[in-house]
Structure formats: structure tokens, C-alpha cells
Amino acid sequence: MRWSGGARWLGERFGLGRMLWTTGAVASFAGCFVPMLGSGSLLWPAAVAWALITAKTGIGNVLAVSLRQAVTPDHLMGRMNATFRFLLTGALAVASVLAGVLGELVGVRAVLWVSAGAFAVSWLVVFLSPLRFLRELPAEHGNQL
């Protein structure tokens, strides 16, 4: 498994685990600007915040997929990828419905604040796990950086 450009460099330079939680922490701070999105003076900070969230998503995806593929035996790779995709897209579908219903009931901005709050603590899952100390991908199963 080869890493992608920027995420590869960050993972090698600062450590895979550290990059997973630090990009999450930085993006969670930026996520607090998204609910302020409007046509006023907060438009540009919200746009920059969204760009940071997007960059975090890309970096986190490359690092997490690389890690999952490095620790998964070759004969289980398809099952692991299919299971993860099923859980991810299922969670997105349920969250989309929930956000739509809540948006109708309490308003779009309130839902954005709730989402920002959930996003603000999501990085703690990696920070509080042993993954936080992982420096590089395991070299098992014949996969390489």
C-alpha cells in the first residue's frame, strides 16, 4: 500500500497516530466556525474552516485506510473494506435523515451547532486509544509504505 503525497509526508514526519488526532483536534476547532456561515463578515472564516475540515478528512482517510489495510490479512481485505464502507455509508444515511428531521424541528443553524459539537469531540476517540502512539504503519502482511 502506497500512501498519497501530503498525507504520506505528514504521517512519516510526525507519526501516523499523532497526525490522526492532531488533524482532528485542529479541524474540530475550525468546525465551530461553520455554523456561523452567512453572508456577513464570518463568510470567509467559515470558508477557511470548511477547507480545513476537508483537508482533515482527506488526510485522515488516507492514514486510516492505510492502517486498516496494513493490519488486515490479505484474505480478509475485501471483507474489511466492504464492512467499513457499509458502516460508514449506513451511518451517513441515518445521520442525514436525523439532521433533516432536526433541521425541520429546531432549525438548520441549531443542527449545525450540534454537528460542530459532535465533531469537536470525535478526535478524542483516537487520542484516548493506543493508536495515538503509533509512529508508522506495521510492516506485517507484506504491505509496505
PDB file of C-alpha atoms in Angstrom:
ATOM      1  CA  MET A   1       0.000   0.000   0.000  1.00  0.00           C
ATOM      2  CA  ARG A   2       1.458   3.333  -1.047  1.00  0.00           C
ATOM      3  CA  TRP A   3       0.462   6.475   0.788  1.00  0.00           C
ATOM      4  CA  SER A   4      -0.708   9.559  -1.007  1.00  0.00           C
ATOM      5  CA  GLY A   5       1.593  12.632  -1.206  1.00  0.00           C
ATOM      6  CA  GLY A   6       0.796  15.103   1.584  1.00  0.00           C
ATOM      7  CA  ALA A   7      -0.692  12.574   3.978  1.00  0.00           C
ATOM      8  CA  ARG A   8       2.302  10.304   3.469  1.00  0.00           C
ATOM      9  CA  TRP A   9       4.757  13.068   4.280  1.00  0.00           C
ATOM     10  CA  LEU A  10       2.786  14.128   7.372  1.00  0.00           C
ATOM     11  CA  GLY A  11       2.482  10.541   8.594  1.00  0.00           C
ATOM     12  CA  GLU A  12       6.191   9.895   8.125  1.00  0.00           C
ATOM     13  CA  ARG A  13       7.266  13.221   9.614  1.00  0.00           C
ATOM     14  CA  PHE A  14       5.017  13.425  12.667  1.00  0.00           C
ATOM     15  CA  GLY A  15       3.765   9.879  13.130  1.00  0.00           C
ATOM     16  CA  LEU A  16       0.570   8.233  11.946  1.00  0.00           C
ATOM     17  CA  GLY A  17      -1.250   8.266  15.291  1.00  0.00           C
ATOM     18  CA  ARG A  18      -0.263  11.831  16.091  1.00  0.00           C
ATOM     19  CA  MET A  19      -1.479  13.061  12.708  1.00  0.00           C
ATOM     20  CA  LEU A  20      -4.820  11.298  13.118  1.00  0.00           C
ATOM     21  CA  TRP A  21      -5.623  13.055  16.384  1.00  0.00           C
ATOM     22  CA  THR A  22      -3.953  16.423  15.777  1.00  0.00           C
ATOM     23  CA  THR A  23      -5.660  16.986  12.436  1.00  0.00           C
ATOM     24  CA  GLY A  24      -8.932  16.062  14.161  1.00  0.00           C
ATOM     25  CA  ALA A  25      -8.291  18.498  17.005  1.00  0.00           C
ATOM     26  CA  VAL A  26      -7.397  21.358  14.642  1.00  0.00           C
ATOM     27  CA  ALA A  27     -10.359  20.660  12.376  1.00  0.00           C
ATOM     28  CA  SER A  28     -12.712  20.404  15.356  1.00  0.00           C
ATOM     29  CA  PHE A  29     -11.749  23.935  16.367  1.00  0.00           C
ATOM     30  CA  ALA A  30     -12.305  25.080  12.789  1.00  0.00           C
ATOM     31  CA  GLY A  31     -15.666  23.284  12.734  1.00  0.00           C
ATOM     32  CA  CYS A  32     -17.029  25.786  15.237  1.00  0.00           C
ATOM     33  CA  PHE A  33     -16.916  28.455  12.526  1.00  0.00           C
ATOM     34  CA  VAL A  34     -19.141  26.548  10.081  1.00  0.00           C
ATOM     35  CA  PRO A  35     -22.446  27.222  11.912  1.00  0.00           C
ATOM     36  CA  MET A  36     -21.633  30.949  11.692  1.00  0.00           C
ATOM     37  CA  LEU A  37     -21.762  30.728   7.908  1.00  0.00           C
ATOM     38  CA  GLY A  38     -23.663  33.614   6.419  1.00  0.00           C
ATOM     39  CA  SER A  39     -23.211  36.481   4.049  1.00  0.00           C
ATOM     40  CA  GLY A  40     -21.571  38.765   6.614  1.00  0.00           C
ATOM     41  CA  SER A  41     -18.034  39.098   7.840  1.00  0.00           C
ATOM     42  CA  LEU A  42     -17.934  35.459   9.022  1.00  0.00           C
ATOM     43  CA  LEU A  43     -18.287  34.082   5.498  1.00  0.00           C
ATOM     44  CA  TRP A  44     -14.537  33.859   4.879  1.00  0.00           C
ATOM     45  CA  PRO A  45     -13.602  32.345   8.270  1.00  0.00           C
ATOM     46  CA  ALA A  46     -16.331  29.741   7.725  1.00  0.00           C
ATOM     47  CA  ALA A  47     -14.987  29.002   4.233  1.00  0.00           C
ATOM     48  CA  VAL A  48     -11.437  28.579   5.582  1.00  0.00           C
ATOM     49  CA  ALA A  49     -12.813  26.350   8.349  1.00  0.00           C
ATOM     50  CA  TRP A  50     -14.577  24.198   5.783  1.00  0.00           C
ATOM     51  CA  ALA A  51     -11.337  23.914   3.783  1.00  0.00           C
ATOM     52  CA  LEU A  52      -9.517  22.746   6.932  1.00  0.00           C
ATOM     53  CA  ILE A  53     -12.236  20.176   7.633  1.00  0.00           C
ATOM     54  CA  THR A  54     -11.981  18.917   4.067  1.00  0.00           C
ATOM     55  CA  ALA A  55      -8.172  18.651   4.330  1.00  0.00           C
ATOM     56  CA  LYS A  56      -8.517  16.777   7.645  1.00  0.00           C
ATOM     57  CA  THR A  57     -10.980  14.372   6.048  1.00  0.00           C
ATOM     58  CA  GLY A  58      -8.577  13.622   3.197  1.00  0.00           C
ATOM     59  CA  ILE A  59      -5.539  13.177   5.441  1.00  0.00           C
ATOM     60  CA  GLY A  60      -7.475  11.095   7.957  1.00  0.00           C
ATOM     61  CA  ASN A  61      -8.931   8.904   5.233  1.00  0.00           C
ATOM     62  CA  VAL A  62      -5.542   8.131   3.695  1.00  0.00           C
ATOM     63  CA  LEU A  63      -3.924   7.408   7.069  1.00  0.00           C
ATOM     64  CA  ALA A  64      -6.809   5.334   8.460  1.00  0.00           C
ATOM     65  CA  VAL A  65      -7.300   3.274   5.292  1.00  0.00           C
ATOM     66  CA  SER A  66      -3.552   2.653   5.094  1.00  0.00           C
ATOM     67  CA  LEU A  67      -3.551   1.485   8.708  1.00  0.00           C
ATOM     68  CA  ARG A  68      -6.561  -0.788   8.267  1.00  0.00           C
ATOM     69  CA  GLN A  69      -5.030  -2.335   5.168  1.00  0.00           C
ATOM     70  CA  ALA A  70      -1.655  -2.808   6.860  1.00  0.00           C
ATOM     71  CA  VAL A  71      -3.112  -4.757   9.792  1.00  0.00           C
ATOM     72  CA  THR A  72      -5.646  -6.793   7.820  1.00  0.00           C
ATOM     73  CA  PRO A  73      -4.549 -10.154   6.395  1.00  0.00           C
ATOM     74  CA  ASP A  74      -4.788 -10.292   2.615  1.00  0.00           C
ATOM     75  CA  HIS A  75      -7.545 -12.915   2.618  1.00  0.00           C
ATOM     76  CA  LEU A  76      -9.779 -10.630   4.749  1.00  0.00           C
ATOM     77  CA  MET A  77      -9.080  -7.366   2.898  1.00  0.00           C
ATOM     78  CA  GLY A  78     -12.285  -7.392   0.831  1.00  0.00           C
ATOM     79  CA  ARG A  79     -14.445  -8.167   3.849  1.00  0.00           C
ATOM     80  CA  MET A  80     -12.801  -5.439   5.919  1.00  0.00           C
ATOM     81  CA  ASN A  81     -13.238  -2.824   3.186  1.00  0.00           C
ATOM     82  CA  ALA A  82     -16.843  -3.860   2.484  1.00  0.00           C
ATOM     83  CA  THR A  83     -17.765  -3.869   6.175  1.00  0.00           C
ATOM     84  CA  PHE A  84     -16.213  -0.478   6.766  1.00  0.00           C
ATOM     85  CA  ARG A  85     -17.922   1.049   3.717  1.00  0.00           C
ATOM     86  CA  PHE A  86     -21.255  -0.444   4.792  1.00  0.00           C
ATOM     87  CA  LEU A  87     -20.933   1.001   8.301  1.00  0.00           C
ATOM     88  CA  LEU A  88     -19.758   4.386   7.027  1.00  0.00           C
ATOM     89  CA  THR A  89     -22.440   4.871   4.386  1.00  0.00           C
ATOM     90  CA  GLY A  90     -25.107   3.481   6.732  1.00  0.00           C
ATOM     91  CA  ALA A  91     -24.124   5.965   9.418  1.00  0.00           C
ATOM     92  CA  LEU A  92     -24.154   8.790   6.862  1.00  0.00           C
ATOM     93  CA  ALA A  93     -27.655   7.822   5.720  1.00  0.00           C
ATOM     94  CA  VAL A  94     -29.026   7.674   9.271  1.00  0.00           C
ATOM     95  CA  ALA A  95     -27.322  10.955  10.217  1.00  0.00           C
ATOM     96  CA  SER A  96     -28.698  12.641   7.099  1.00  0.00           C
ATOM     97  CA  VAL A  97     -32.258  11.683   7.955  1.00  0.00           C
ATOM     98  CA  LEU A  98     -31.772  12.720  11.577  1.00  0.00           C
ATOM     99  CA  ALA A  99     -30.250  16.062  10.547  1.00  0.00           C
ATOM    100  CA  GLY A 100     -33.143  16.714   8.151  1.00  0.00           C
ATOM    101  CA  VAL A 101     -35.766  15.981  10.802  1.00  0.00           C
ATOM    102  CA  LEU A 102     -33.972  18.056  13.418  1.00  0.00           C
ATOM    103  CA  GLY A 103     -33.481  20.857  10.890  1.00  0.00           C
ATOM    104  CA  GLU A 104     -37.236  20.994  10.371  1.00  0.00           C
ATOM    105  CA  LEU A 105     -37.927  20.939  14.107  1.00  0.00           C
ATOM    106  CA  VAL A 106     -35.270  23.230  15.563  1.00  0.00           C
ATOM    107  CA  GLY A 107     -33.691  24.949  12.558  1.00  0.00           C
ATOM    108  CA  VAL A 108     -30.680  24.436  10.357  1.00  0.00           C
ATOM    109  CA  ARG A 109     -28.275  26.555  12.418  1.00  0.00           C
ATOM    110  CA  ALA A 110     -29.066  24.585  15.582  1.00  0.00           C
ATOM    111  CA  VAL A 111     -28.313  21.328  13.764  1.00  0.00           C
ATOM    112  CA  LEU A 112     -25.026  22.789  12.528  1.00  0.00           C
ATOM    113  CA  TRP A 113     -24.092  23.658  16.131  1.00  0.00           C
ATOM    114  CA  VAL A 114     -24.956  20.147  17.318  1.00  0.00           C
ATOM    115  CA  SER A 115     -22.867  18.725  14.466  1.00  0.00           C
ATOM    116  CA  ALA A 116     -19.962  21.029  15.326  1.00  0.00           C
ATOM    117  CA  GLY A 117     -20.168  19.852  18.938  1.00  0.00           C
ATOM    118  CA  ALA A 118     -20.099  16.183  17.949  1.00  0.00           C
ATOM    119  CA  PHE A 119     -17.244  16.854  15.539  1.00  0.00           C
ATOM    120  CA  ALA A 120     -15.363  18.763  18.245  1.00  0.00           C
ATOM    121  CA  VAL A 121     -15.040  15.657  20.417  1.00  0.00           C
ATOM    122  CA  SER A 122     -14.671  12.999  17.692  1.00  0.00           C
ATOM    123  CA  TRP A 123     -10.869  13.223  17.672  1.00  0.00           C
ATOM    124  CA  LEU A 124     -10.812  12.087  21.308  1.00  0.00           C
ATOM    125  CA  VAL A 125     -11.514   8.506  20.175  1.00  0.00           C
ATOM    126  CA  VAL A 126      -8.026   8.321  18.636  1.00  0.00           C
ATOM    127  CA  PHE A 127      -6.401  10.491  21.314  1.00  0.00           C
ATOM    128  CA  LEU A 128      -7.588   8.231  24.132  1.00  0.00           C
ATOM    129  CA  SER A 129      -6.622   4.992  22.355  1.00  0.00           C
ATOM    130  CA  PRO A 130      -3.267   3.243  21.963  1.00  0.00           C
ATOM    131  CA  LEU A 131      -3.387   4.294  18.302  1.00  0.00           C
ATOM    132  CA  ARG A 132      -2.309   7.748  19.459  1.00  0.00           C
ATOM    133  CA  PHE A 133       1.266   6.475  19.948  1.00  0.00           C
ATOM    134  CA  LEU A 134       1.565   4.671  16.600  1.00  0.00           C
ATOM    135  CA  ARG A 135       4.538   6.101  14.765  1.00  0.00           C
ATOM    136  CA  GLU A 136       4.401   4.182  11.464  1.00  0.00           C
ATOM    137  CA  LEU A 137       2.428   1.510   9.698  1.00  0.00           C
ATOM    138  CA  PRO A 138       3.057  -2.040  10.864  1.00  0.00           C
ATOM    139  CA  ALA A 139       5.191  -3.952   8.343  1.00  0.00           C
ATOM    140  CA  GLU A 140       3.133  -7.143   8.670  1.00  0.00           C
ATOM    141  CA  HIS A 141       1.279  -8.934   5.891  1.00  0.00           C
ATOM    142  CA  GLY A 142       3.769  -7.905   3.220  1.00  0.00           C
ATOM    143  CA  ASN A 143       2.351  -4.381   2.831  1.00  0.00           C
ATOM    144  CA  GLN A 144       4.774  -1.507   2.575  1.00  0.00           C
ATOM    145  CA  LEU A 145       4.620   2.225   2.962  1.00  0.00           C
TER     146      LEU A 145
END
